[in-house]
Amino acid sequence: MAATALVIDDDRDVQLLSKLLLEQHGFAVETVGSLGELVRQPSLLEATLILLDLELGEFTGLDILDYLYDLRLNAAILLISASASENVTRAIDAGRAKGLQMLGFLPKSGFLTGLPAFLSPLEAKAGMPTAEDLTQALEGGELFLVYQPQQDLQRGAIKGVEALVRWQHPTLGLLFPDSFIPMAEKHGLIGALTWQVLELALAQQVRWQAKGWALNVAVNVPADFVKEEGVIESFKRLKSHYVTGPARLTLELTESVGIECLNYARHVLEALRDLGCRLSLDDFGTGYSSLRQLYRLPFDELKVDRSFVSLMEQDDAARAISLSVIDLGKRMGLEVVAEGIETQVQLDLLTEAGCSMGQGYYLARPQSAAAFEQWLGERRSHESAQPASTPSFSSTC
Ligand code: C2E
Ligand code: MG
Ligand code: MG
């Protein structure tokens, strides 16, 4: 399959010229002239290369970069503009800080001569990661974690983080879990990946502990984790290496956990709980049989799926579901975590409903351990100077 390039520019001349040049280099090329056309462009998600004009009608290149980041695109992005300017440098820096693959900048005047130099390194990049790539990644330390803060909504304090896996692929760039977790599950690599993620998360928790920060760390584990051979023994061994003081490890399981073996799942989960883990039911409301699992399995926490939270403001049904899940969790004595909080209104609705914890881009995006430490340090010094907490935005991964 040919690699796909997407040209985002309202200048028809640039559209046609780039299409011609890129097709000569074997790309299938689509062109769009506005953000409206971009969001309707089906080839966007498959694009290997995006040429992005920085001056696009009412939107700036930075707006579009935010949009591309939210879509978790792995495409390489080449900025084009009439001339080099501070905006170009700022956009490249902002894109890189988010983990986007920013190739650099090409002035429109130098298009014909400049473009080929950017294309050759991309030839190897077309396509998806393979199982062999992932095996190497697991051996070579290409996987790393980013951390999204979880806030006590009633008191404002940051209680912990959710650890989210990322893969810095040598040729494909930064990969998000949706592009490799299903493949890891299909090729029997998810067990090795999960143990590696658990090790990374616990090691980080110990480092924070040494700084005097007792932060809970939540790790996503696949539904089949409970069926791993020797899971309890392996877990015991792992925990004995990392002494994390009062901070807790939460295992986030999705709704299909133990679906066909509830008694066995209950046994394993209780043993993991005895070993000091908290258990969380992630993405609640999106799977099936969830009430039965909630009833039969020993969860400590329920996560309201972000698909409900994100629609709370405008959709009565989504609000009713979110509020009912919070109520259900409270009645069962569970901690309720709302995920995907993106606005102040959502935050207020959840806080008023008595939701205990929350996370989402409005509070903070997932970020590297170093960026998180800086964010938390600044936040805590700000809080001690001025008690009322205000949400702050941060750089992302
Ligand atoms: P999840 O556990 O429900 O994680 C939350 C996802 O929502 C994360 O995406 C996070 O970046 C994103 N998110 C957080 N706040 C917001 C927000 O305000 N708005 C929006 N639009 N998104 C938000 P990410 O990191 O791409 O992870 C996607 C899923 O991949 C996770 O969903 C989890 O199911 C899975 N995953 C992540 N890390 C791991 C891992 O280490 N192991 C396994 N097995 N699965 C993982
Ligand atoms: Mg999760
Ligand atoms: Mg979730």
Short mmCIF file of C-alpha atoms and ligand atoms in Angstrom, two decimals:
data_model
loop_
_atom_site.label_atom_id
_atom_site.label_comp_id
_atom_site.label_asym_id
_atom_site.label_seq_id
_atom_site.Cartn_x
_atom_site.Cartn_y
_atom_site.Cartn_z
CA MET A 1 0.00 0.00 0.00
CA ALA A 2 1.36 3.43 -0.94
CA ALA A 3 2.23 5.82 1.87
CA THR A 4 -0.32 8.62 2.12
CA ALA A 5 0.52 12.30 2.26
CA LEU A 6 -1.97 14.96 3.22
CA VAL A 7 -1.43 18.55 2.14
CA ILE A 8 -3.21 21.14 4.30
CA ASP A 9 -3.05 24.48 2.51
CA ASP A 10 -5.67 26.87 1.15
CA ASP A 11 -3.31 27.93 -1.66
CA ARG A 12 -4.40 25.92 -4.70
CA ASP A 13 -1.03 26.44 -6.36
CA VAL A 14 0.80 24.83 -3.42
CA GLN A 15 -1.78 22.02 -3.31
CA LEU A 16 -1.19 21.12 -6.97
CA LEU A 17 2.57 21.49 -6.85
CA SER A 18 2.96 19.35 -3.72
CA LYS A 19 0.60 16.72 -5.13
CA LEU A 20 2.72 16.50 -8.26
CA LEU A 21 6.01 16.26 -6.37
CA LEU A 22 4.78 13.84 -3.72
CA GLU A 23 3.20 11.53 -6.28
CA GLN A 24 6.55 11.38 -8.04
CA HIS A 25 7.94 10.04 -4.75
CA GLY A 26 5.31 7.30 -4.56
CA PHE A 27 2.86 8.94 -2.14
CA ALA A 28 -0.90 8.77 -2.53
CA VAL A 29 -1.81 12.43 -2.01
CA GLU A 30 -4.92 14.14 -0.65
CA THR A 31 -5.28 17.90 -0.34
CA VAL A 32 -7.49 19.98 1.94
CA GLY A 33 -7.87 23.74 2.25
CA SER A 34 -9.54 24.26 5.62
CA LEU A 35 -9.99 22.74 9.07
CA GLY A 36 -13.57 21.84 8.09
CA GLU A 37 -12.32 19.81 5.12
CA LEU A 38 -9.58 18.32 7.29
CA VAL A 39 -11.96 16.84 9.86
CA ARG A 40 -13.95 15.18 7.07
CA GLN A 41 -10.86 13.78 5.36
CA PRO A 42 -10.85 9.98 5.79
CA SER A 43 -7.18 9.57 4.84
CA LEU A 44 -6.08 11.77 7.76
CA LEU A 45 -5.66 8.90 10.19
CA GLU A 46 -3.52 6.88 7.78
CA ALA A 47 -1.29 9.73 6.66
CA THR A 48 2.45 9.07 6.79
CA LEU A 49 3.28 12.66 5.98
CA ILE A 50 1.37 15.89 6.55
CA LEU A 51 2.36 19.16 4.88
CA LEU A 52 0.82 21.89 6.99
CA ASP A 53 0.52 25.53 6.00
CA LEU A 54 0.96 27.76 9.03
CA GLU A 55 -1.35 30.50 7.76
CA LEU A 56 -4.62 28.75 7.14
CA GLY A 57 -7.60 31.14 7.15
CA GLU A 58 -8.82 31.83 10.66
CA PHE A 59 -6.89 28.90 12.16
CA THR A 60 -3.20 28.95 12.97
CA GLY A 61 -0.87 26.03 12.46
CA LEU A 62 -0.82 25.71 16.27
CA ASP A 63 -4.59 25.04 16.35
CA ILE A 64 -4.16 22.34 13.73
CA LEU A 65 -1.20 20.83 15.60
CA ASP A 66 -3.40 20.56 18.70
CA TYR A 67 -6.02 18.81 16.62
CA LEU A 68 -3.45 16.41 15.12
CA TYR A 69 -2.12 15.66 18.60
CA ASP A 70 -5.61 14.87 19.91
CA LEU A 71 -6.04 12.39 17.07
CA ARG A 72 -2.88 10.56 18.14
CA LEU A 73 -1.41 10.81 14.66
CA ASN A 74 1.91 9.17 13.93
CA ALA A 75 2.42 11.14 10.72
CA ALA A 76 5.56 13.17 10.15
CA ILE A 77 4.65 16.85 9.91
CA LEU A 78 6.40 19.32 7.65
CA LEU A 79 5.45 22.96 8.13
CA ILE A 80 5.19 25.18 5.09
CA SER A 81 4.88 28.93 5.12
CA ALA A 82 5.57 31.97 2.97
CA SER A 83 8.69 32.72 4.99
CA ALA A 84 10.56 31.67 8.11
CA SER A 85 9.29 33.48 11.20
CA GLU A 86 9.10 33.21 14.97
CA ASN A 87 5.73 31.50 14.53
CA VAL A 88 7.38 28.70 12.59
CA THR A 89 9.96 28.08 15.32
CA ARG A 90 7.27 28.26 18.01
CA ALA A 91 5.06 25.77 16.15
CA ILE A 92 7.94 23.32 15.65
CA ASP A 93 8.89 23.54 19.35
CA ALA A 94 5.25 23.19 20.47
CA GLY A 95 4.71 20.16 18.21
CA ARG A 96 7.91 18.47 19.45
CA ALA A 97 6.96 19.15 23.09
CA LYS A 98 3.73 17.23 22.47
CA GLY A 99 5.64 14.32 20.93
CA LEU A 100 4.56 15.00 17.36
CA GLN A 101 7.10 14.14 14.66
CA MET A 102 8.00 17.59 13.42
CA LEU A 103 10.23 17.26 10.33
CA GLY A 104 10.97 20.96 10.11
CA PHE A 105 10.08 23.86 7.86
CA LEU A 106 10.00 24.43 4.12
CA PRO A 107 9.49 27.92 2.64
CA LYS A 108 6.97 28.00 -0.20
CA SER A 109 9.51 29.71 -2.41
CA GLY A 110 11.94 26.78 -2.09
CA PHE A 111 9.36 24.05 -2.60
CA LEU A 112 10.66 22.41 -5.76
CA THR A 113 14.24 22.11 -4.60
CA GLY A 114 13.63 21.66 -0.85
CA LEU A 115 10.97 18.98 -0.64
CA PRO A 116 12.97 15.87 -1.76
CA ALA A 117 15.43 16.25 1.13
CA PHE A 118 12.59 15.75 3.60
CA LEU A 119 11.12 12.76 1.81
CA SER A 120 13.88 10.17 1.63
CA PRO A 121 14.08 9.48 5.40
CA LEU A 122 10.33 8.86 5.32
CA GLU A 123 10.44 6.03 2.85
CA ALA A 124 11.19 3.47 5.57
CA LYS A 125 8.48 4.87 7.77
CA ALA A 126 5.33 3.83 5.95
CA GLY A 127 3.29 1.17 7.73
CA MET A 128 2.44 -0.09 11.17
CA PRO A 129 4.72 -1.59 13.82
CA THR A 130 5.15 -5.36 13.62
CA ALA A 131 5.29 -8.04 16.32
CA GLU A 132 9.06 -8.35 15.67
CA ASP A 133 9.39 -4.60 16.26
CA LEU A 134 7.57 -4.95 19.56
CA THR A 135 9.71 -7.89 20.67
CA GLN A 136 12.78 -5.73 20.01
CA ALA A 137 11.17 -2.78 21.74
CA LEU A 138 10.58 -4.85 24.87
CA GLU A 139 14.21 -5.96 24.86
CA GLY A 140 15.63 -2.59 23.88
CA GLY A 141 13.79 -0.35 26.31
CA GLU A 142 11.79 1.57 23.69
CA LEU A 143 8.64 1.58 25.81
CA PHE A 144 8.24 4.29 28.40
CA LEU A 145 5.50 5.69 30.59
CA VAL A 146 3.82 9.04 30.77
CA TYR A 147 1.79 10.05 33.80
CA GLN A 148 -1.57 11.76 34.00
CA PRO A 149 -2.29 13.35 37.40
CA GLN A 150 -5.39 12.27 39.29
CA GLN A 151 -6.92 14.94 41.48
CA ASP A 152 -9.08 14.68 44.57
CA LEU A 153 -12.05 16.67 43.28
CA GLN A 154 -13.42 17.48 46.72
CA ARG A 155 -10.14 18.75 48.22
CA GLY A 156 -8.08 19.69 45.19
CA ALA A 157 -4.98 17.65 46.08
CA ILE A 158 -3.12 15.49 43.56
CA LYS A 159 -3.33 11.97 44.98
CA GLY A 160 -1.62 10.02 42.24
CA VAL A 161 -1.19 9.38 38.54
CA GLU A 162 -2.32 7.01 35.85
CA ALA A 163 0.66 5.53 34.00
CA LEU A 164 0.11 5.29 30.25
CA VAL A 165 2.49 3.44 27.96
CA ARG A 166 4.20 5.02 24.95
CA TRP A 167 6.57 3.54 22.40
CA GLN A 168 9.39 5.50 20.84
CA HIS A 169 9.69 3.47 17.66
CA PRO A 170 13.05 3.94 15.87
CA THR A 171 11.47 4.76 12.49
CA LEU A 172 7.75 5.29 13.09
CA GLY A 173 8.27 7.79 15.88
CA LEU A 174 6.11 8.13 18.98
CA LEU A 175 3.35 5.51 19.11
CA PHE A 176 0.23 5.58 21.32
CA PRO A 177 -1.20 2.41 22.90
CA ASP A 178 -4.12 2.10 20.50
CA SER A 179 -1.62 1.45 17.69
CA PHE A 180 0.18 -1.46 19.40
CA ILE A 181 -1.79 -2.90 22.36
CA PRO A 182 -4.24 -4.80 20.09
CA MET A 183 -1.25 -6.16 18.12
CA ALA A 184 0.50 -7.14 21.39
CA GLU A 185 -2.65 -9.00 22.44
CA LYS A 186 -2.93 -10.76 19.11
CA HIS A 187 0.72 -11.92 19.08
CA GLY A 188 0.97 -13.07 22.68
CA LEU A 189 3.21 -10.16 23.73
CA ILE A 190 0.78 -8.42 26.06
CA GLY A 191 1.95 -10.39 29.12
CA ALA A 192 5.59 -9.32 28.66
CA LEU A 193 4.46 -5.75 27.97
CA THR A 194 2.32 -5.65 31.11
CA TRP A 195 5.11 -6.90 33.37
CA GLN A 196 7.49 -4.36 31.87
CA VAL A 197 4.98 -1.54 32.41
CA LEU A 198 4.43 -2.68 36.01
CA GLU A 199 8.20 -2.65 36.64
CA LEU A 200 8.58 0.84 35.15
CA ALA A 201 5.64 2.15 37.17
CA LEU A 202 6.81 0.66 40.46
CA ALA A 203 10.38 1.89 39.90
CA GLN A 204 9.00 5.39 39.33
CA GLN A 205 6.82 5.17 42.41
CA VAL A 206 9.90 4.24 44.47
CA ARG A 207 11.79 7.26 43.04
CA TRP A 208 8.93 9.55 44.06
CA GLN A 209 8.83 7.90 47.45
CA ALA A 210 12.52 8.76 47.91
CA LYS A 211 11.64 12.43 47.26
CA GLY A 212 9.00 12.22 49.98
CA TRP A 213 6.11 12.08 47.50
CA ALA A 214 3.61 9.34 48.33
CA LEU A 215 1.82 9.11 44.99
CA ASN A 216 -0.53 6.33 44.03
CA VAL A 217 0.22 4.92 40.60
CA ALA A 218 -2.46 3.31 38.46
CA VAL A 219 -1.45 0.87 35.73
CA ASN A 220 -3.69 -0.47 32.98
CA VAL A 221 -3.65 -4.23 32.81
CA PRO A 222 -5.41 -6.24 30.12
CA ALA A 223 -8.57 -8.12 30.97
CA ASP A 224 -6.72 -11.41 30.49
CA PHE A 225 -4.13 -10.47 33.13
CA VAL A 226 -5.99 -12.49 35.74
CA LYS A 227 -5.57 -15.58 33.56
CA GLU A 228 -1.76 -15.22 33.18
CA GLU A 229 -0.04 -18.36 34.35
CA GLY A 230 1.48 -17.89 37.80
CA VAL A 231 0.21 -14.34 38.03
CA ILE A 232 0.05 -14.25 41.84
CA GLU A 233 3.58 -15.62 42.30
CA SER A 234 5.02 -13.29 39.65
CA PHE A 235 3.28 -10.38 41.28
CA LYS A 236 4.63 -11.30 44.70
CA ARG A 237 8.17 -11.39 43.26
CA LEU A 238 7.70 -8.04 41.59
CA LYS A 239 6.31 -6.33 44.69
CA SER A 240 9.14 -7.67 46.84
CA HIS A 241 11.63 -5.71 44.69
CA TYR A 242 9.89 -2.38 45.10
CA VAL A 243 9.07 -1.06 48.54
CA THR A 244 6.71 1.83 47.98
CA GLY A 245 5.75 2.86 51.50
CA PRO A 246 2.25 4.20 51.95
CA ALA A 247 1.72 4.85 48.21
CA ARG A 248 -0.47 2.28 46.52
CA LEU A 249 -0.47 0.54 43.18
CA THR A 250 -3.83 0.44 41.44
CA LEU A 251 -4.52 -2.10 38.73
CA GLU A 252 -7.01 -0.77 36.20
CA LEU A 253 -8.94 -3.58 34.58
CA THR A 254 -11.44 -3.22 31.80
CA GLU A 255 -14.94 -4.55 31.87
CA SER A 256 -14.36 -7.84 30.11
CA VAL A 257 -12.22 -9.09 33.00
CA GLY A 258 -13.07 -12.57 34.07
CA ILE A 259 -16.21 -12.53 32.04
CA GLU A 260 -16.32 -16.26 31.56
CA CYS A 261 -14.58 -17.27 34.79
CA LEU A 262 -15.87 -14.99 37.53
CA ASN A 263 -15.02 -17.32 40.42
CA TYR A 264 -11.46 -17.78 39.26
CA ALA A 265 -11.10 -14.04 38.55
CA ARG A 266 -12.41 -13.26 42.02
CA HIS A 267 -9.84 -15.57 43.59
CA VAL A 268 -6.92 -13.99 41.69
CA LEU A 269 -8.11 -10.44 42.29
CA GLU A 270 -8.54 -11.05 46.02
CA ALA A 271 -5.00 -12.42 46.18
CA LEU A 272 -3.67 -9.34 44.35
CA ARG A 273 -5.58 -7.16 46.75
CA ASP A 274 -4.06 -9.03 49.68
CA LEU A 275 -0.69 -8.16 48.18
CA GLY A 276 -1.55 -4.48 48.59
CA CYS A 277 -3.06 -3.57 45.20
CA ARG A 278 -6.14 -1.48 44.71
CA LEU A 279 -8.42 -2.68 41.94
CA SER A 280 -10.17 -0.35 39.56
CA LEU A 281 -12.84 -1.06 36.96
CA ASP A 282 -11.82 1.10 33.97
CA ASP A 283 -14.06 2.50 31.20
CA PHE A 284 -17.18 1.61 33.19
CA GLY A 285 -20.29 1.57 31.05
CA THR A 286 -18.63 0.79 27.74
CA GLY A 287 -18.41 -2.99 27.91
CA TYR A 288 -21.07 -5.49 28.75
CA SER A 289 -21.99 -7.50 31.81
CA SER A 290 -20.43 -4.75 33.87
CA LEU A 291 -22.94 -4.69 36.71
CA ARG A 292 -22.43 -8.40 37.22
CA GLN A 293 -18.66 -7.92 37.38
CA LEU A 294 -19.07 -5.03 39.75
CA TYR A 295 -21.28 -7.17 41.93
CA ARG A 296 -19.05 -10.25 41.90
CA LEU A 297 -15.50 -8.88 41.78
CA PRO A 298 -13.66 -7.05 44.57
CA PHE A 299 -13.15 -3.59 43.10
CA ASP A 300 -12.07 -0.56 45.12
CA GLU A 301 -12.68 1.97 42.39
CA LEU A 302 -14.90 2.69 39.42
CA LYS A 303 -13.86 4.88 36.48
CA VAL A 304 -16.59 6.76 34.65
CA ASP A 305 -15.72 6.41 30.99
CA ARG A 306 -14.68 9.59 29.23
CA SER A 307 -17.27 9.10 26.49
CA PHE A 308 -19.94 9.97 29.10
CA VAL A 309 -17.95 12.70 30.83
CA SER A 310 -17.15 14.46 27.56
CA LEU A 311 -20.86 14.73 26.68
CA MET A 312 -22.12 15.71 30.14
CA GLU A 313 -22.61 19.36 29.30
CA GLN A 314 -24.71 19.04 26.19
CA ASP A 315 -26.35 15.63 26.43
CA ASP A 316 -28.94 14.88 29.14
CA ALA A 317 -28.55 11.12 28.78
CA ALA A 318 -24.75 11.24 29.13
CA ARG A 319 -25.14 13.47 32.21
CA ALA A 320 -27.71 11.10 33.71
CA ILE A 321 -25.41 8.11 33.17
CA SER A 322 -22.36 9.89 34.63
CA LEU A 323 -24.28 11.04 37.72
CA SER A 324 -25.85 7.61 38.20
CA VAL A 325 -22.47 5.88 37.98
CA ILE A 326 -21.11 8.28 40.61
CA ASP A 327 -24.12 7.55 42.82
CA LEU A 328 -23.76 3.80 42.26
CA GLY A 329 -20.07 3.91 43.17
CA LYS A 330 -20.72 5.94 46.30
CA ARG A 331 -23.49 3.61 47.45
CA MET A 332 -21.13 0.67 46.99
CA GLY A 333 -18.44 2.45 49.02
CA LEU A 334 -16.14 2.71 45.99
CA GLU A 335 -13.86 5.53 44.97
CA VAL A 336 -15.25 7.03 41.75
CA VAL A 337 -12.80 8.50 39.23
CA ALA A 338 -14.11 10.55 36.31
CA GLU A 339 -11.79 10.42 33.31
CA GLY A 340 -11.51 12.77 30.33
CA ILE A 341 -12.47 16.02 32.08
CA GLU A 342 -11.94 18.69 29.46
CA THR A 343 -13.89 21.73 30.72
CA GLN A 344 -14.62 23.71 33.89
CA VAL A 345 -18.33 22.93 33.50
CA GLN A 346 -17.66 19.17 33.51
CA LEU A 347 -15.38 19.61 36.51
CA ASP A 348 -18.09 21.55 38.39
CA LEU A 349 -20.84 19.05 37.56
CA LEU A 350 -18.71 16.14 38.74
CA THR A 351 -17.53 17.89 41.90
CA GLU A 352 -21.09 18.88 42.83
CA ALA A 353 -22.23 15.28 42.27
CA GLY A 354 -19.69 14.18 44.89
CA CYS A 355 -17.33 12.41 42.48
CA SER A 356 -14.20 11.74 44.51
CA MET A 357 -11.43 11.83 41.89
CA GLY A 358 -10.89 13.15 38.39
CA GLN A 359 -8.39 13.33 35.58
CA GLY A 360 -8.43 14.90 32.15
CA TYR A 361 -6.80 17.40 29.85
CA TYR A 362 -8.45 20.29 31.74
CA LEU A 363 -6.53 19.36 34.87
CA ALA A 364 -3.37 18.09 33.21
CA ARG A 365 -2.36 16.02 30.20
CA PRO A 366 -0.26 12.87 30.45
CA GLN A 367 3.38 13.92 30.70
CA SER A 368 6.87 12.55 31.26
CA ALA A 369 7.95 11.88 34.86
CA ALA A 370 10.26 14.91 34.76
CA ALA A 371 7.54 17.21 33.39
CA PHE A 372 5.07 15.88 35.96
CA GLU A 373 7.51 16.53 38.81
CA GLN A 374 8.00 20.11 37.65
CA TRP A 375 4.24 20.57 37.22
CA LEU A 376 3.49 19.19 40.68
CA GLY A 377 6.30 21.17 42.31
CA GLU A 378 5.03 24.42 40.79
CA ARG A 379 1.46 23.60 41.66
CA ARG A 380 2.31 22.82 45.27
CA SER A 381 4.34 25.98 45.74
CA HIS A 382 1.52 27.98 44.13
CA GLU A 383 -1.00 26.30 46.47
CA SER A 384 1.01 27.04 49.57
CA ALA A 385 1.21 30.71 48.52
CA GLN A 386 -2.51 30.85 47.63
CA PRO A 387 -4.78 28.07 48.95
CA ALA A 388 -7.53 28.04 46.27
CA SER A 389 -6.47 25.59 43.56
CA THR A 390 -6.76 26.50 39.89
CA PRO A 391 -6.37 23.94 37.13
CA SER A 392 -3.30 24.44 34.99
CA PHE A 393 -2.33 23.22 31.53
CA SER A 394 0.92 21.47 30.89
CA SER A 395 3.11 20.10 28.16
CA THR A 396 2.11 16.71 26.89
CA CYS A 397 3.00 13.31 25.58
P1 C2E B 1 -7.57 4.51 29.49
O1 C2E B 1 -6.95 3.65 30.53
O2 C2E B 1 -9.04 4.79 29.61
O3 C2E B 1 -6.69 5.83 29.50
C1 C2E B 1 -7.19 7.10 29.30
C2 C2E B 1 -6.87 7.58 27.90
O4 C2E B 1 -7.56 8.82 27.72
C3 C2E B 1 -5.40 7.88 27.67
O5 C2E B 1 -5.13 7.67 26.29
C4 C2E B 1 -5.31 9.36 27.98
O6 C2E B 1 -4.24 10.01 27.36
C5 C2E B 1 -6.63 9.84 27.41
N1 C2E B 1 -7.12 11.05 28.05
C6 C2E B 1 -6.91 11.48 29.32
N2 C2E B 1 -7.56 12.63 29.56
C7 C2E B 1 -8.21 12.94 28.42
C8 C2E B 1 -9.07 14.03 28.04
O7 C2E B 1 -9.37 14.95 28.81
N3 C2E B 1 -9.56 14.00 26.76
C9 C2E B 1 -9.26 13.00 25.87
N4 C2E B 1 -9.78 13.07 24.64
N5 C2E B 1 -8.46 11.95 26.21
C10 C2E B 1 -7.96 11.93 27.47
P2 C2E B 1 -3.92 6.74 25.85
O8 C2E B 1 -2.73 7.01 26.68
O9 C2E B 1 -3.81 6.87 24.36
O10 C2E B 1 -4.44 5.31 26.24
C11 C2E B 1 -5.53 4.73 25.58
C12 C2E B 1 -5.86 3.40 26.21
O11 C2E B 1 -4.78 2.48 26.00
C13 C2E B 1 -6.03 3.46 27.71
O12 C2E B 1 -7.31 3.91 28.03
C14 C2E B 1 -5.78 2.02 28.11
O13 C2E B 1 -6.95 1.24 27.89
C15 C2E B 1 -4.73 1.59 27.08
N6 C2E B 1 -3.41 1.63 27.72
C16 C2E B 1 -2.66 2.71 28.03
N7 C2E B 1 -1.50 2.33 28.65
C17 C2E B 1 -1.57 0.97 28.75
C18 C2E B 1 -0.70 -0.03 29.31
O14 C2E B 1 0.36 0.25 29.87
N8 C2E B 1 -1.10 -1.34 29.21
C19 C2E B 1 -2.29 -1.68 28.63
N9 C2E B 1 -2.62 -2.97 28.58
N10 C2E B 1 -3.14 -0.77 28.11
C20 C2E B 1 -2.78 0.54 28.16
MG MG B 2 -7.03 3.44 32.43
MG MG B 3 -10.42 4.58 30.88
#
